[in-house]
Coordinates of C-alpha atoms in Angstrom, one line a residue:
M1 CA -16.2 34.6 -95.2
G2 CA -19.5 36.4 -95.1
T3 CA -21.4 33.1 -94.8
L4 CA -19.1 31.9 -92.0
K5 CA -19.7 35.1 -90.1
Q6 CA -23.4 34.8 -90.5
S7 CA -23.3 31.2 -89.3
V8 CA -21.3 32.1 -86.2
F9 CA -23.7 34.9 -85.4
A10 CA -26.7 32.6 -85.8
V11 CA -25.2 30.0 -83.5
S12 CA -24.4 32.7 -80.9
L13 CA -28.0 33.9 -81.0
S14 CA -29.3 30.4 -80.5
L15 CA -27.1 29.9 -77.4
L16 CA -28.1 33.2 -76.0
S17 CA -31.8 32.8 -76.8
P18 CA -32.8 31.3 -73.4
L19 CA -31.3 34.3 -71.7
V20 CA -33.0 36.7 -74.0
L21 CA -36.4 35.0 -73.7
A22 CA -36.2 34.5 -69.9
Q23 CA -38.0 37.4 -68.2
S24 CA -37.2 38.4 -64.6
S25 CA -38.3 41.1 -62.2
V26 CA -37.3 42.5 -58.9
T27 CA -39.6 44.6 -56.7
L28 CA -38.6 46.8 -53.7
Y29 CA -41.4 47.2 -51.2
G30 CA -42.0 48.1 -47.6
I31 CA -44.1 49.4 -44.7
V32 CA -43.4 52.2 -42.3
E33 CA -45.7 52.2 -39.2
D34 CA -45.5 54.2 -36.0
G35 CA -47.7 55.7 -33.3
I36 CA -48.2 56.9 -29.8
T37 CA -49.3 54.4 -27.1
Y38 CA -50.6 54.9 -23.6
V39 CA -50.7 52.1 -21.0
N40 CA -52.3 52.7 -17.6
N41 CA -50.2 50.4 -15.5
S42 CA -46.6 49.5 -16.3
G43 CA -45.3 47.1 -13.6
G44 CA -47.0 49.0 -10.9
K45 CA -45.1 52.2 -11.7
G46 CA -48.0 54.1 -13.1
G47 CA -49.0 55.0 -16.6
V48 CA -46.6 55.4 -19.5
V49 CA -46.7 57.2 -22.9
A50 CA -44.2 56.4 -25.7
L51 CA -43.8 56.0 -29.4
T52 CA -44.3 52.4 -30.5
S53 CA -43.8 50.8 -33.9
S54 CA -44.6 47.6 -35.8
I55 CA -48.0 47.3 -34.2
A56 CA -50.6 47.5 -37.1
Q57 CA -48.0 45.7 -39.2
G58 CA -44.3 45.0 -38.8
N59 CA -42.0 47.7 -40.2
R60 CA -40.1 46.3 -43.2
W61 CA -38.4 46.7 -46.5
G62 CA -37.9 43.9 -48.8
L63 CA -36.9 42.6 -52.2
Q64 CA -38.9 40.0 -54.1
G65 CA -38.4 38.7 -57.6
A66 CA -39.2 36.0 -60.1
E67 CA -37.6 34.7 -63.2
D68 CA -39.6 32.9 -66.0
L69 CA -38.0 29.6 -66.7
G70 CA -40.5 28.6 -69.4
G71 CA -43.0 25.7 -69.4
G72 CA -45.0 27.5 -66.7
W73 CA -42.2 27.4 -64.1
K74 CA -40.6 30.4 -62.3
T75 CA -37.8 30.9 -59.8
I76 CA -38.9 33.1 -56.9
F77 CA -37.1 34.7 -54.0
K78 CA -37.9 37.0 -51.1
L79 CA -35.7 38.8 -48.7
E80 CA -37.4 40.9 -46.0
N81 CA -35.8 43.1 -43.3
G82 CA -37.5 44.3 -40.1
F83 CA -36.5 47.6 -38.4
N84 CA -37.6 50.1 -35.8
P85 CA -38.1 53.6 -37.2
N86 CA -37.8 55.3 -33.8
N87 CA -34.2 54.3 -33.2
G88 CA -33.1 52.8 -36.6
K89 CA -32.2 49.4 -35.1
L90 CA -32.8 46.1 -36.8
G91 CA -35.9 44.1 -35.6
N92 CA -36.4 40.4 -35.4
G93 CA -33.5 39.6 -33.1
G94 CA -31.1 41.9 -35.0
L95 CA -31.1 39.8 -38.1
L96 CA -30.5 41.4 -41.5
F97 CA -33.4 39.5 -43.1
G98 CA -35.2 38.4 -39.9
R99 CA -38.7 38.6 -41.3
T100 CA -38.3 36.3 -44.3
A101 CA -35.5 34.9 -46.5
Y102 CA -36.3 32.2 -49.1
V103 CA -35.8 30.9 -52.6
G104 CA -37.8 28.4 -54.6
L105 CA -39.7 27.2 -57.6
T106 CA -43.3 27.8 -58.5
S107 CA -45.8 26.6 -61.1
D108 CA -49.5 27.4 -61.6
R109 CA -50.0 23.7 -62.2
F110 CA -47.8 22.0 -59.6
G111 CA -47.6 24.5 -56.8
T112 CA -44.8 26.2 -54.9
L113 CA -41.7 24.8 -53.1
T114 CA -39.5 27.2 -51.1
V115 CA -36.5 26.8 -48.7
G116 CA -35.2 29.2 -46.1
R117 CA -36.6 31.2 -43.2
Q118 CA -40.4 31.2 -43.6
Y119 CA -43.8 31.3 -41.9
D120 CA -45.6 28.2 -40.9
A121 CA -49.3 27.5 -41.5
V122 CA -50.5 29.4 -38.4
P123 CA -49.5 32.9 -39.6
D124 CA -50.1 31.9 -43.3
F125 CA -53.7 30.5 -43.0
Y126 CA -55.1 30.8 -39.4
A127 CA -54.1 34.3 -38.5
L128 CA -56.5 35.7 -41.2
T129 CA -59.4 34.6 -39.0
T130 CA -58.1 36.6 -36.0
M131 CA -58.2 40.3 -35.1
N132 CA -54.4 40.5 -34.8
G133 CA -54.1 38.9 -38.2
N134 CA -56.1 41.8 -39.6
W135 CA -55.3 44.8 -37.4
G136 CA -52.1 44.1 -35.5
A137 CA -50.1 42.9 -32.5
Y138 CA -52.1 44.5 -29.6
F139 CA -55.1 42.2 -30.5
S140 CA -53.0 39.0 -30.2
H141 CA -54.1 36.1 -28.0
V142 CA -52.4 36.5 -24.6
N143 CA -48.6 37.0 -25.1
D144 CA -49.1 35.7 -28.7
I145 CA -49.0 32.2 -27.1
D146 CA -50.0 30.6 -30.4
N147 CA -47.7 32.6 -32.7
S148 CA -50.6 33.8 -34.8
D149 CA -48.9 37.2 -34.7
S150 CA -45.7 35.6 -36.1
T151 CA -43.5 36.5 -33.2
Y152 CA -41.0 34.1 -34.6
R153 CA -40.4 32.5 -38.0
I154 CA -39.2 29.0 -38.9
N155 CA -35.5 28.6 -39.8
N156 CA -34.0 25.9 -42.1
S157 CA -37.5 25.1 -43.5
L158 CA -38.9 23.5 -46.6
K159 CA -42.4 24.5 -47.5
Y160 CA -44.8 23.3 -50.2
A161 CA -48.1 24.9 -51.1
T162 CA -50.5 23.5 -53.7
P163 CA -52.2 25.6 -56.3
T164 CA -55.7 26.8 -55.3
L165 CA -58.2 24.4 -56.7
G166 CA -61.9 25.0 -56.3
G167 CA -61.2 27.4 -53.5
L168 CA -59.0 24.9 -51.6
Q169 CA -55.3 25.2 -50.8
F170 CA -53.0 22.9 -48.8
E171 CA -49.7 23.8 -47.3
A172 CA -47.0 21.7 -45.5
L173 CA -43.7 22.7 -43.9
Y174 CA -40.8 20.8 -42.4
A175 CA -37.8 22.4 -40.6
L176 CA -34.6 20.4 -40.2
G177 CA -33.1 20.6 -36.8
G178 CA -29.5 19.9 -37.9
V179 CA -28.7 18.1 -34.7
P180 CA -26.2 15.2 -35.1
G181 CA -27.7 11.9 -34.1
S182 CA -31.3 13.1 -33.9
I183 CA -33.6 13.9 -36.8
A184 CA -36.4 15.1 -34.5
A185 CA -34.4 17.5 -32.3
N186 CA -35.1 21.2 -33.0
S187 CA -37.4 20.3 -35.8
T188 CA -40.8 21.6 -36.8
V189 CA -43.7 20.1 -38.8
S190 CA -46.6 22.2 -39.9
A191 CA -49.7 21.8 -42.2
G192 CA -52.7 23.9 -43.1
L193 CA -55.8 23.7 -45.2
R194 CA -57.9 26.7 -46.2
Y195 CA -61.0 27.3 -48.3
S196 CA -62.0 30.6 -49.8
S197 CA -65.0 31.2 -52.0
G198 CA -67.0 34.4 -52.3
P199 CA -67.8 35.8 -48.8
L200 CA -66.5 32.7 -46.9
Y201 CA -63.0 31.9 -45.7
V202 CA -62.2 29.0 -43.4
A203 CA -58.9 27.5 -42.3
A204 CA -57.5 24.7 -40.1
V205 CA -53.8 24.4 -39.1
Y206 CA -51.5 22.3 -37.0
T207 CA -47.8 23.0 -36.0
S208 CA -45.5 20.9 -33.8
S209 CA -42.1 22.1 -32.8
K210 CA -39.4 20.4 -30.7
Q211 CA -37.3 22.5 -28.2
P212 CA -39.1 25.7 -29.2
A213 CA -37.2 28.0 -26.9
T214 CA -33.9 26.8 -28.5
Q215 CA -35.3 26.7 -32.0
F216 CA -37.0 30.1 -31.9
P217 CA -34.7 32.4 -29.8
D218 CA -36.7 35.5 -31.0
G219 CA -39.8 34.2 -29.1
N220 CA -41.2 35.3 -25.7
W221 CA -39.6 32.5 -23.7
V222 CA -38.6 32.9 -20.1
A223 CA -36.6 30.6 -17.8
N224 CA -38.4 28.0 -15.7
E225 CA -39.5 29.7 -12.6
A226 CA -41.3 29.1 -9.3
H227 CA -43.8 31.8 -9.6
P228 CA -44.9 31.7 -13.3
S229 CA -47.6 34.4 -13.1
I230 CA -45.0 37.1 -12.8
N231 CA -43.9 36.7 -16.4
G232 CA -47.2 36.6 -18.2
A233 CA -48.5 33.5 -20.1
F234 CA -45.0 32.4 -21.0
G235 CA -44.2 32.2 -17.3
Y236 CA -46.3 29.1 -17.2
V237 CA -44.3 27.6 -20.1
G238 CA -40.6 28.1 -19.4
H239 CA -38.3 26.1 -21.7
P240 CA -40.6 23.2 -22.8
A241 CA -39.7 20.0 -24.6
S242 CA -42.2 20.7 -27.4
M243 CA -45.0 22.9 -28.5
Q244 CA -48.2 22.0 -30.5
V245 CA -50.7 24.4 -32.0
A246 CA -54.0 23.3 -33.5
G247 CA -56.4 26.0 -34.7
V248 CA -59.6 26.5 -36.8
G249 CA -61.3 29.6 -37.7
G250 CA -63.3 31.5 -40.4
T251 CA -64.7 34.8 -41.6
Y252 CA -67.8 35.7 -43.5
Q253 CA -68.6 38.9 -45.4
I254 CA -72.1 40.3 -45.3
G255 CA -72.3 43.5 -47.4
A256 CA -70.2 46.1 -45.6
A257 CA -69.8 43.9 -42.5
R258 CA -67.5 41.0 -41.8
L259 CA -67.6 38.5 -39.0
G260 CA -64.8 36.3 -37.7
I261 CA -64.5 33.5 -35.2
S262 CA -61.5 31.3 -34.2
Y263 CA -60.4 28.7 -31.7
D264 CA -57.0 27.2 -31.0
N265 CA -55.4 24.9 -28.5
V266 CA -51.7 25.3 -27.6
R267 CA -49.9 22.6 -25.6
F268 CA -46.4 22.8 -24.1
A269 CA -44.9 19.4 -23.0
S270 CA -42.6 19.3 -19.9
A271 CA -43.5 22.9 -19.2
N272 CA -41.7 25.1 -16.7
G273 CA -39.3 22.5 -15.5
T274 CA -41.9 19.9 -14.7
N275 CA -43.1 16.6 -16.3
S276 CA -46.5 18.1 -16.9
S277 CA -48.0 20.1 -19.8
S278 CA -49.3 23.7 -19.9
I279 CA -52.4 23.9 -22.1
F280 CA -53.9 27.1 -23.4
N281 CA -57.3 27.5 -25.1
N282 CA -58.0 30.7 -27.1
Y283 CA -61.5 31.6 -28.1
E284 CA -62.2 34.7 -30.2
V285 CA -65.1 36.4 -31.9
W286 CA -65.0 39.7 -33.8
G287 CA -66.8 41.9 -36.3
Q288 CA -66.0 44.7 -38.7
Y289 CA -68.2 47.3 -40.5
Y290 CA -67.3 49.9 -43.1
I291 CA -69.2 53.1 -42.3
T292 CA -67.9 54.6 -45.5
P293 CA -65.5 53.1 -48.1
S294 CA -62.6 54.8 -46.3
V295 CA -63.6 54.3 -42.6
A296 CA -64.0 51.0 -40.8
L297 CA -64.8 50.0 -37.3
A298 CA -64.0 46.7 -35.7
G299 CA -64.3 45.1 -32.3
G300 CA -63.9 41.8 -30.7
Y301 CA -63.5 39.6 -27.6
T302 CA -60.9 37.0 -26.7
F303 CA -61.1 34.5 -23.9
T304 CA -58.1 32.4 -22.9
T305 CA -58.0 29.5 -20.3
V306 CA -54.8 28.0 -18.9
A307 CA -54.2 24.6 -17.4
A308 CA -50.7 25.4 -16.2
A309 CA -47.9 23.2 -15.1
N310 CA -46.4 24.4 -11.7
D311 CA -49.2 26.9 -11.2
S312 CA -48.0 28.2 -7.9
D313 CA -51.2 30.2 -7.4
G314 CA -53.4 27.2 -8.1
G315 CA -56.1 29.4 -9.7
H316 CA -56.4 28.1 -13.3
P317 CA -55.6 31.4 -14.9
K318 CA -58.1 33.0 -17.3
Y319 CA -57.7 36.1 -19.6
H320 CA -60.5 38.3 -21.0
Q321 CA -59.5 40.8 -23.6
F322 CA -61.8 43.4 -25.3
N323 CA -60.5 45.1 -28.5
I324 CA -61.8 48.0 -30.6
I325 CA -60.4 49.9 -33.5
A326 CA -61.3 52.7 -36.0
D327 CA -59.3 52.6 -39.2
W328 CA -59.3 55.6 -41.6
F329 CA -57.8 55.1 -45.0
L330 CA -56.4 58.4 -46.3
S331 CA -55.4 56.7 -49.6
K332 CA -54.7 53.2 -50.9
R333 CA -51.3 53.2 -49.2
T334 CA -51.8 55.3 -46.0
D335 CA -54.2 54.9 -43.0
L336 CA -54.7 56.2 -39.5
Q337 CA -55.7 53.8 -36.7
L338 CA -57.2 54.6 -33.3
L339 CA -57.5 51.6 -31.0
A340 CA -58.1 50.6 -27.4
V341 CA -57.6 47.3 -25.5
L342 CA -58.8 46.2 -22.1
Q343 CA -57.5 43.0 -20.5
T344 CA -58.7 41.5 -17.2
T345 CA -57.5 38.3 -15.6
S346 CA -58.3 35.9 -12.8
G347 CA -56.7 32.8 -11.2
G348 CA -53.5 34.5 -10.0
A349 CA -52.4 35.9 -13.4
F350 CA -51.4 39.5 -14.0
A351 CA -52.8 41.4 -16.9
D352 CA -50.3 41.7 -19.7
I353 CA -51.3 43.1 -23.1
Y354 CA -49.1 41.6 -25.8
N355 CA -46.3 43.8 -27.2
G356 CA -47.3 46.6 -25.0
Y357 CA -43.8 48.2 -25.0
P358 CA -42.8 50.4 -23.3
A359 CA -45.0 48.9 -20.6
T360 CA -44.4 45.7 -18.7
Q361 CA -47.3 43.6 -17.4
S362 CA -49.7 45.3 -14.9
S363 CA -49.2 44.8 -11.2
T364 CA -52.9 44.0 -11.0
N365 CA -55.4 41.9 -12.9
R366 CA -56.4 44.8 -15.2
Q367 CA -54.6 46.7 -17.9
I368 CA -55.8 49.3 -20.4
L369 CA -54.0 50.4 -23.6
T370 CA -54.8 53.0 -26.2
R371 CA -52.9 54.0 -29.4
L372 CA -53.0 56.4 -32.3
G373 CA -50.9 55.2 -35.2
I374 CA -50.1 55.8 -38.9
R375 CA -49.1 53.3 -41.5
H376 CA -47.7 53.8 -45.0
K377 CA -47.0 51.1 -47.6
F378 CA -44.7 51.6 -50.5

């Protein structure tokens, strides 16, 4: 009887051994960011001062985890919620996990495959070469027309990223539209390549989306209109048939200084209710310098040109934006930021600093914004 009991016990242990050996972990993390913003012209009604959040980075709390499957493979997942600390409301269109929600498999040898609501290559690779990718939303290219500030994410997507080999990494994404009778409708294709070695980082990306205003309802889309300049850059876009973003950029570290440069081309087909395209070109250059290990200064300039469909003013709009920021790190998790933005325009466009809530676009071709903010990571 004793031998039988020992045998049953041994068999039970052998069946349970995969569960015993498998190791899993779940991490709770987040960011709380808030500040005071002043904008000099809000729709021609004068200046405005208000609390604004999710500027340096989006407010969030999230859960991420991994389970070791053996043989170098892991199951991974991430669920990330966005919120507004000033009123307690959900961000990202009121979705519970509007920032990110995915599950997948990863291997150091074979790469990572994930499915769910995710970022495409523009925020993943290209944004790191821009000021908004490093210091937040107010420094975005006009109205975040290229989505480098990740105004929207990609639903129903499959994404594969290779391991980093010799400093190189490749990423590809495909989002299924789920439209009966059409594989292409409401779909997105994205790819990116980046190289990182020592002080050098360079990236090139491409994303193409069908029916973007339908596919990404949390974007800045406006209805087709006769006078597009009254609704910022997206007034020249309306509800287009497709959107294409192609970008290239890089950064280089020189001691306590870092330099960045980027260019992207954004094309909207059948824009603003016409058979023509609206085309945006964004050029950016910036620099950063650490005065001390805990205090950094950065400044940059962005130039945007527009070849707009149905440009009622006929002026070929242009946007000039000047950005400056001082970032003081109180600890590894907490920092204070003081920033200023000046945007001027020509060609019939009104100045409109992105995400300048509570302000709307200026009633003139000039808008100035300043902000003092605090960010804490946990």
